Short mmCIF file of C-alpha atoms and ligand atoms in Angstrom, two decimals:
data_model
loop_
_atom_site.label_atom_id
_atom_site.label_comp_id
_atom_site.label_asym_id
_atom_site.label_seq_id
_atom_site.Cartn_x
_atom_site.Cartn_y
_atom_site.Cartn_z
CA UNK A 115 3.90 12.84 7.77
CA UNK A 116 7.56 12.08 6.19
CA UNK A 117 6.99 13.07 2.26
CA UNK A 118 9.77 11.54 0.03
CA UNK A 119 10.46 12.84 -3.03
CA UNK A 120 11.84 10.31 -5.21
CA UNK A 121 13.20 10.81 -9.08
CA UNK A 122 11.05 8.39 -10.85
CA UNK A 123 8.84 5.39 -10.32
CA UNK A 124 11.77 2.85 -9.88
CA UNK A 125 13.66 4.94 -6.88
CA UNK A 126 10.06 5.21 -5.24
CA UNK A 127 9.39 1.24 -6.02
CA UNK A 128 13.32 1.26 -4.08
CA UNK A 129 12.60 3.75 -1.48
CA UNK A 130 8.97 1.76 -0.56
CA UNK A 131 11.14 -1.97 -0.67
CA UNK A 132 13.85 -0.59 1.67
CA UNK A 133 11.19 0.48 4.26
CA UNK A 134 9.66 -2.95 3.99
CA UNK A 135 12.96 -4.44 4.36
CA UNK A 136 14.08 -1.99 7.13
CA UNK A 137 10.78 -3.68 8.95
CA UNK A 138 11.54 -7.18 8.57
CA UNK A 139 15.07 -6.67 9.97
CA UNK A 140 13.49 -5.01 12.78
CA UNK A 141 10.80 -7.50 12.92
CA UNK A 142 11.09 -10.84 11.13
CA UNK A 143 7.72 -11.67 12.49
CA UNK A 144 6.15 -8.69 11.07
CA UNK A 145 2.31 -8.31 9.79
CA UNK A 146 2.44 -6.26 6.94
CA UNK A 147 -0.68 -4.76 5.26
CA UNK A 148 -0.35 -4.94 1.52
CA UNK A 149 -1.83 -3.28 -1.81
CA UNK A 150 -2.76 -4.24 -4.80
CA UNK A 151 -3.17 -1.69 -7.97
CA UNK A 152 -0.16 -1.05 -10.66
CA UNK A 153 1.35 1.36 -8.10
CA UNK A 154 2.96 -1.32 -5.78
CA UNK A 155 4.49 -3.62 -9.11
CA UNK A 156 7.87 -1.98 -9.14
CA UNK A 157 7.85 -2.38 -5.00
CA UNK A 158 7.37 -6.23 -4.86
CA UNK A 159 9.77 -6.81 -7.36
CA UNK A 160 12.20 -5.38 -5.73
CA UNK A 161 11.16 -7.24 -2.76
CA UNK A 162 11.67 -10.29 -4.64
CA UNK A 163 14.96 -9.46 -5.72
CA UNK A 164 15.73 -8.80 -2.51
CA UNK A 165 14.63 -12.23 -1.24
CA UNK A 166 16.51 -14.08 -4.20
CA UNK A 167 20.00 -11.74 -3.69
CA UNK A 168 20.00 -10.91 -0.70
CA UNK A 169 18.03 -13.72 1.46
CA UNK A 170 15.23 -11.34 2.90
CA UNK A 171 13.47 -13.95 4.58
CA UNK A 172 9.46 -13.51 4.53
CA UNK A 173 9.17 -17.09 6.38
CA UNK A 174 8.17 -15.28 9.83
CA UNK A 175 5.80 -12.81 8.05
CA UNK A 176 1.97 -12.71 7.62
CA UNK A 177 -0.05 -10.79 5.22
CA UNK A 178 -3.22 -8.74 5.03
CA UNK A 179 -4.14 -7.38 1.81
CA UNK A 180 -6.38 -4.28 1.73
CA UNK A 181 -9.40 -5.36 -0.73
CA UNK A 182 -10.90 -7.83 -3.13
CA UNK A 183 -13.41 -7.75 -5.27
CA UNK A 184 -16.96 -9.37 -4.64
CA UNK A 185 -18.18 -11.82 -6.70
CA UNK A 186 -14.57 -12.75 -7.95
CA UNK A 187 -13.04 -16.15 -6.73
CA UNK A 188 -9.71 -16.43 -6.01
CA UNK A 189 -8.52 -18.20 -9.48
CA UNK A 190 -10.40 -15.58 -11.27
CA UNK A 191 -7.46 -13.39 -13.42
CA UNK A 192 -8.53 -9.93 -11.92
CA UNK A 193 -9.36 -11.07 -8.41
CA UNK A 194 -6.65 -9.75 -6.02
CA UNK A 195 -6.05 -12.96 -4.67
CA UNK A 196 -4.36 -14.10 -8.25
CA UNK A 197 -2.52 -10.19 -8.28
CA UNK A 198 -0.71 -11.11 -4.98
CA UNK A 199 0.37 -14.44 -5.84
CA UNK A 200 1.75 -13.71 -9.31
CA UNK A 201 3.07 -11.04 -8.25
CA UNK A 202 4.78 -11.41 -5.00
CA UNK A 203 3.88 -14.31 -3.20
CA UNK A 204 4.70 -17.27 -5.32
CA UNK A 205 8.15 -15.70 -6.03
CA UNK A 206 8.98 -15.33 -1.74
CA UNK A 207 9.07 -17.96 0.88
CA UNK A 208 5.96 -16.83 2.74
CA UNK A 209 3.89 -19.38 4.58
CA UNK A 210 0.54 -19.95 2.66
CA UNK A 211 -1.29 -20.45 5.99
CA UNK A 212 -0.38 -16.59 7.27
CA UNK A 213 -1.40 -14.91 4.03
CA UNK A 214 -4.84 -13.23 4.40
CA UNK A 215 -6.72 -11.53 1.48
CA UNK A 216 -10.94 -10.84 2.52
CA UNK A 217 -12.75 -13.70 0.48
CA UNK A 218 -14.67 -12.02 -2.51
CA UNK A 219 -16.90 -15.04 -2.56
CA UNK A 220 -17.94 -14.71 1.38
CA UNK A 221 -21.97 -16.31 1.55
CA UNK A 222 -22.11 -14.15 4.62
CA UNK A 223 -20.11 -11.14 4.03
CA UNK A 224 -21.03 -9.27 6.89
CA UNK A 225 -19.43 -12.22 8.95
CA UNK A 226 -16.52 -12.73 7.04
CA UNK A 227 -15.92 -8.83 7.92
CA UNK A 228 -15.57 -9.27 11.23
CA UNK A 229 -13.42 -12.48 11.11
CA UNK A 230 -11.27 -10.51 9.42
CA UNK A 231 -10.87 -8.02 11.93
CA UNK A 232 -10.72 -10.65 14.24
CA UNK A 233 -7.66 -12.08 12.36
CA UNK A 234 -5.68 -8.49 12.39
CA UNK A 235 -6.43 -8.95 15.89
CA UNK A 236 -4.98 -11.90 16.89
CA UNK A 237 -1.79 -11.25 14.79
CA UNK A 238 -1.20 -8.49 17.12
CA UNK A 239 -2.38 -5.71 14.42
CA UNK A 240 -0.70 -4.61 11.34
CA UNK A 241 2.81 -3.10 12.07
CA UNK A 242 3.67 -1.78 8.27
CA UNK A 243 0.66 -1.00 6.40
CA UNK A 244 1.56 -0.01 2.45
CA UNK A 245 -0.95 1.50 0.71
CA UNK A 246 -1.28 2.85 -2.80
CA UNK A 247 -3.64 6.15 -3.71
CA UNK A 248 -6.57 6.55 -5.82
CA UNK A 249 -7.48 9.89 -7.78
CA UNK A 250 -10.45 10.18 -6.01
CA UNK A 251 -8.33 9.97 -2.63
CA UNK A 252 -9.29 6.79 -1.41
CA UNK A 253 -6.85 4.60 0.20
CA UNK A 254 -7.71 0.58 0.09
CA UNK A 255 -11.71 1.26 -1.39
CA UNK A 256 -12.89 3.52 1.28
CA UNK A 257 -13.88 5.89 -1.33
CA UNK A 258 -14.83 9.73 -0.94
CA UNK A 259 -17.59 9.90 1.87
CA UNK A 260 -16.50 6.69 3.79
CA UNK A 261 -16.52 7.01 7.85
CA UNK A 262 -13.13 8.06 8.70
CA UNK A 263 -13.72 5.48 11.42
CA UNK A 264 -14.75 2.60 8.98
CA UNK A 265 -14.38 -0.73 9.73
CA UNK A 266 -13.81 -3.76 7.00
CA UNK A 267 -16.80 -3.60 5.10
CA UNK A 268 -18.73 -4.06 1.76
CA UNK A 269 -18.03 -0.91 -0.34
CA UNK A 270 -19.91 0.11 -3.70
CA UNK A 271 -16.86 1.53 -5.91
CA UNK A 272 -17.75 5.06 -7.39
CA UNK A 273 -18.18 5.14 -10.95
CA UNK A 274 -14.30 7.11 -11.39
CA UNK A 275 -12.90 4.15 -9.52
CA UNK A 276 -14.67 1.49 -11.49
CA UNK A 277 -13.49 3.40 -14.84
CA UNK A 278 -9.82 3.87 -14.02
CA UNK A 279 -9.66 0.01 -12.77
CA UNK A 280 -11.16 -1.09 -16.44
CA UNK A 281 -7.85 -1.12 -17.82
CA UNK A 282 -7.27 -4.48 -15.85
CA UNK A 283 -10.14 -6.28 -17.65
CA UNK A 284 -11.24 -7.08 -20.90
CA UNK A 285 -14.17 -4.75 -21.13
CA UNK A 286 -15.55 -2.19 -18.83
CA UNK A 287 -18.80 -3.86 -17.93
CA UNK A 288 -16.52 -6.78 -16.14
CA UNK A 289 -15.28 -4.41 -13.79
CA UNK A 290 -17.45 -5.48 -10.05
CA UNK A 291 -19.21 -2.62 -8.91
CA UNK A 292 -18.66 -3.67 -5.14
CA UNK A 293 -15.46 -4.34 -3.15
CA UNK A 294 -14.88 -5.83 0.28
CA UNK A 295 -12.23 -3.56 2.06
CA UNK A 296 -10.61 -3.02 5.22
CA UNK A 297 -12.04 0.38 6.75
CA UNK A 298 -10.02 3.70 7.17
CA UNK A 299 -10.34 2.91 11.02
CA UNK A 300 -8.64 -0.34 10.53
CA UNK A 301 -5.90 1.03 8.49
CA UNK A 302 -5.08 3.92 10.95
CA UNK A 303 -4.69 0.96 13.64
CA UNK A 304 -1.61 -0.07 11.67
CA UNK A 305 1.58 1.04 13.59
CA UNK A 306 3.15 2.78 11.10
CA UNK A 307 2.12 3.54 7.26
CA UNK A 308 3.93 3.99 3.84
CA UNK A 309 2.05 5.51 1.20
CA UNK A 310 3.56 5.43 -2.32
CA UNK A 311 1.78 7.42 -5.73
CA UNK A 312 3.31 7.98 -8.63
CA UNK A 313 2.55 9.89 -12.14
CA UNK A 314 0.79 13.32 -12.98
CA UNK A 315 -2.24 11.58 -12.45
CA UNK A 316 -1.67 11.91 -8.94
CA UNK A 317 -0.13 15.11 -8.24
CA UNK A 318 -3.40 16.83 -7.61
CA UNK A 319 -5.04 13.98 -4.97
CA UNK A 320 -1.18 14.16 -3.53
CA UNK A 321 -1.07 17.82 -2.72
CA UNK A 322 -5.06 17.58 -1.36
CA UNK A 323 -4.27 14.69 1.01
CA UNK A 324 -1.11 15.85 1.96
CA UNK A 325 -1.96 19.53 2.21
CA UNK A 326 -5.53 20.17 2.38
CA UNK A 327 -7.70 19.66 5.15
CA UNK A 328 -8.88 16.05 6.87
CA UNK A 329 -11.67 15.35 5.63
CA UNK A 330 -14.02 12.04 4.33
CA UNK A 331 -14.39 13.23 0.75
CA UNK A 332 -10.71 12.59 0.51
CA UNK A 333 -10.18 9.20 2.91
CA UNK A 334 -6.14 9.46 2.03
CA UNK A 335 -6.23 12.71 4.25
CA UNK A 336 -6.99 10.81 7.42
CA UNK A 337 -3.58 10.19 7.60
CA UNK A 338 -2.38 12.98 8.50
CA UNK A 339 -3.29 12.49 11.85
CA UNK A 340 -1.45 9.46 12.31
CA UNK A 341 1.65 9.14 14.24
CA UNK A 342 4.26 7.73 11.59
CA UNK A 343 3.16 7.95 7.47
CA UNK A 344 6.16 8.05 5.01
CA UNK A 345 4.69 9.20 1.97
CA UNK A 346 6.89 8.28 -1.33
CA UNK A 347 5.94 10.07 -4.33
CA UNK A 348 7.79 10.69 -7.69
CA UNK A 349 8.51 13.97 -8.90
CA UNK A 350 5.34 13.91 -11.46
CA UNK A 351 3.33 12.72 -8.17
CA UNK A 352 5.05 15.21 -6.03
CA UNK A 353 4.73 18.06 -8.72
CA UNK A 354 1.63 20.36 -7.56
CA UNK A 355 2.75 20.11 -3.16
CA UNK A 356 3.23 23.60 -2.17
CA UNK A 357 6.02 22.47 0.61
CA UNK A 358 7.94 20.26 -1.69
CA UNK A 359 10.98 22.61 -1.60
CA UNK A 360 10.86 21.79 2.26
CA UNK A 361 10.42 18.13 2.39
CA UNK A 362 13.34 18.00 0.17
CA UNK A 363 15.06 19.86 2.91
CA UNK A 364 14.29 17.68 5.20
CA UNK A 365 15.72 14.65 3.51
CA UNK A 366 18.80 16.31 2.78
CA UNK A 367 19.24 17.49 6.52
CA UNK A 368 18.28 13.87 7.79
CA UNK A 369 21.45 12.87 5.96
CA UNK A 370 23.32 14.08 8.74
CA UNK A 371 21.85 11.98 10.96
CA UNK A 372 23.08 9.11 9.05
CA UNK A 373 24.38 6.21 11.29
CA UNK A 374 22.38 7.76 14.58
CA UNK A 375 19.99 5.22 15.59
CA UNK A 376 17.00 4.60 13.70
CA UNK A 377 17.80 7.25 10.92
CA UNK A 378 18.21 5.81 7.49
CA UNK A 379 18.68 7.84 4.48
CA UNK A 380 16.19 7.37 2.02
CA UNK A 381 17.62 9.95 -0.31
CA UNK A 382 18.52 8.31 -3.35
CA UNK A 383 18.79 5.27 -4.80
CA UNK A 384 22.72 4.07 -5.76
CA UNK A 385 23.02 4.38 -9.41
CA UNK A 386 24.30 0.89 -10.66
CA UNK A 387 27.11 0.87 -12.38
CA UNK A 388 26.64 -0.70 -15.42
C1 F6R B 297 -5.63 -1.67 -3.99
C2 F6R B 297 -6.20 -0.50 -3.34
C3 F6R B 297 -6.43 0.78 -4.05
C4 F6R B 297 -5.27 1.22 -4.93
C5 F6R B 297 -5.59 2.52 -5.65
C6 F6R B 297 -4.50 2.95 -6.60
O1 F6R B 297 -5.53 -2.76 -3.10
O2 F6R B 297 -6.53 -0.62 -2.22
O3 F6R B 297 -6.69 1.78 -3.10
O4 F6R B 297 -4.12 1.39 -4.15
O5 F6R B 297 -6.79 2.37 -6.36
O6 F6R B 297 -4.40 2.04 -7.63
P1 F6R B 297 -3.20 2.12 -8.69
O7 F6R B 297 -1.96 1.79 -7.94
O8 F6R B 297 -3.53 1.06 -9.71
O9 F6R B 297 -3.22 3.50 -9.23
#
């Protein structure tokens, strides 16, 4: 795992773009796996900034979004699908036809599950999967207990998980009880994975996923047996890691690698000059 220790939400929203956009370079045809959550905001924005200043082209790319809640339909003002498009893909010129979010309406859901699998498939798998981090540890809705081998799946949210998402409706009884998500086994097929967190909030879930041991009460710790995870906290995220003096050591040394192949510095974000 790569931990990046960022100053503040907006140079991990610019850190978490640049990887994206280091990707699509690589790769216009990418698959990306996407989030949803307020932790990714700052990151598509600067996506679409990038696609309105700079040209990043999305035209090539498809899309498979983590989650979605059951029971909501896509117009619905919480549902995921209605997140994504106000606030990335309306604003990028992605083709409608290779964005996929799991259908929170699905008659037969345990069907839909495994066309959806079936469409990660035949895309050729996910090569940059972003996730975002909840306090209990779960990554997409696998939430503390899930098989570390879970596949996409209906999930009944915990009762933490349906509290902290209440702030995105109007009262706390609107908040759906069950999600459908893509498993932990499905997200550690994805090539390569960028976790972002940010706030106090996080810093104790942080340091357990990052430093504690794998295990299925905290789903987020799965990934530290996975071959390439940049993880980009802020400092408030990044505040209770018992290494963090040596991940910042690592960043500063991979400066000087600058300009070799492959090795980008993600140190800091240039300062504008205004
Ligand atoms: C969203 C998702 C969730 C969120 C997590 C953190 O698609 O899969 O795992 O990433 O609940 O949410 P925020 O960013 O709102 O703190």
């Amino acid at each position: 795992m790569e931990v990046i220790i960022t100053r503040d939400y907006d140079e991990m929203s610019w850190v978490a773009a640049q990887i994206i956009r280091r990707q699509l370079i690589r790769k216009p045809d990418s698959v990306l796996g996407l989030a949803t959550g307020s932790t990714p905001l700052g990151t598509y924005k600067e996506m679409i900034r990038m696609h309105r200043e700079e040209g990043l082209d999305f035209s090539k790319v498809t899309t498979f979004n983590l989650d979605e809640y059951l029971g909501l339909p896509p117009t619905h003002p919480q549902s995921y699908h209605h997140f994504m498009q106000e606030n990335l893909f309306k604003h990028i010129n992605i083709h409608p036809g290779r964005i996929f979010i799991p259908n929170g309406m699905a008659e037969d859901i345990d069907s839909h599950c495994r066309w959806y699998e079936e469409q990660i498939k035949k895309a050729g798998g996910i090569d940059l999967q972003l996730l975002g981090i909840g306090s209990d540890g779960h990554i997409a809705f696998n939430e503390p207990g899930s098989s570390l081998g879970s596949r996409t799946r209906l999930k009944t949210l915990t009762e933490s998980t349906i509290r902290d998402n209440a702030r995105f409706f109007e009262r706390a009884e609107d908040v759906p009880h069950f999600a459908i998500t893509m498993g932990v086994g499905t997200i550690f097929e994805a090539r390569e994975i960028l976790l972002i967190a940010g706030g106090e909030e996080k810093a104790a879930v942080c340091a357990e996923f990052i430093e504690g041991p794998v295990t299925a009460r905290v789903t987020a710790s799965m990934l530290q047996l996975h071959p390439i995870v940049k993880v980009v906290l802020d400092e408030a995220a990044a505040s209770q890691l018992k290494q963090a003096g040596y991940y910042c050591w690592v960043q500063q040394q991979k400066q000087k690698l600058v300009g070799m192949p492959s090795q980008v510095s993600f140190l800091r974000r240039p300062v504008s000059k205004k």
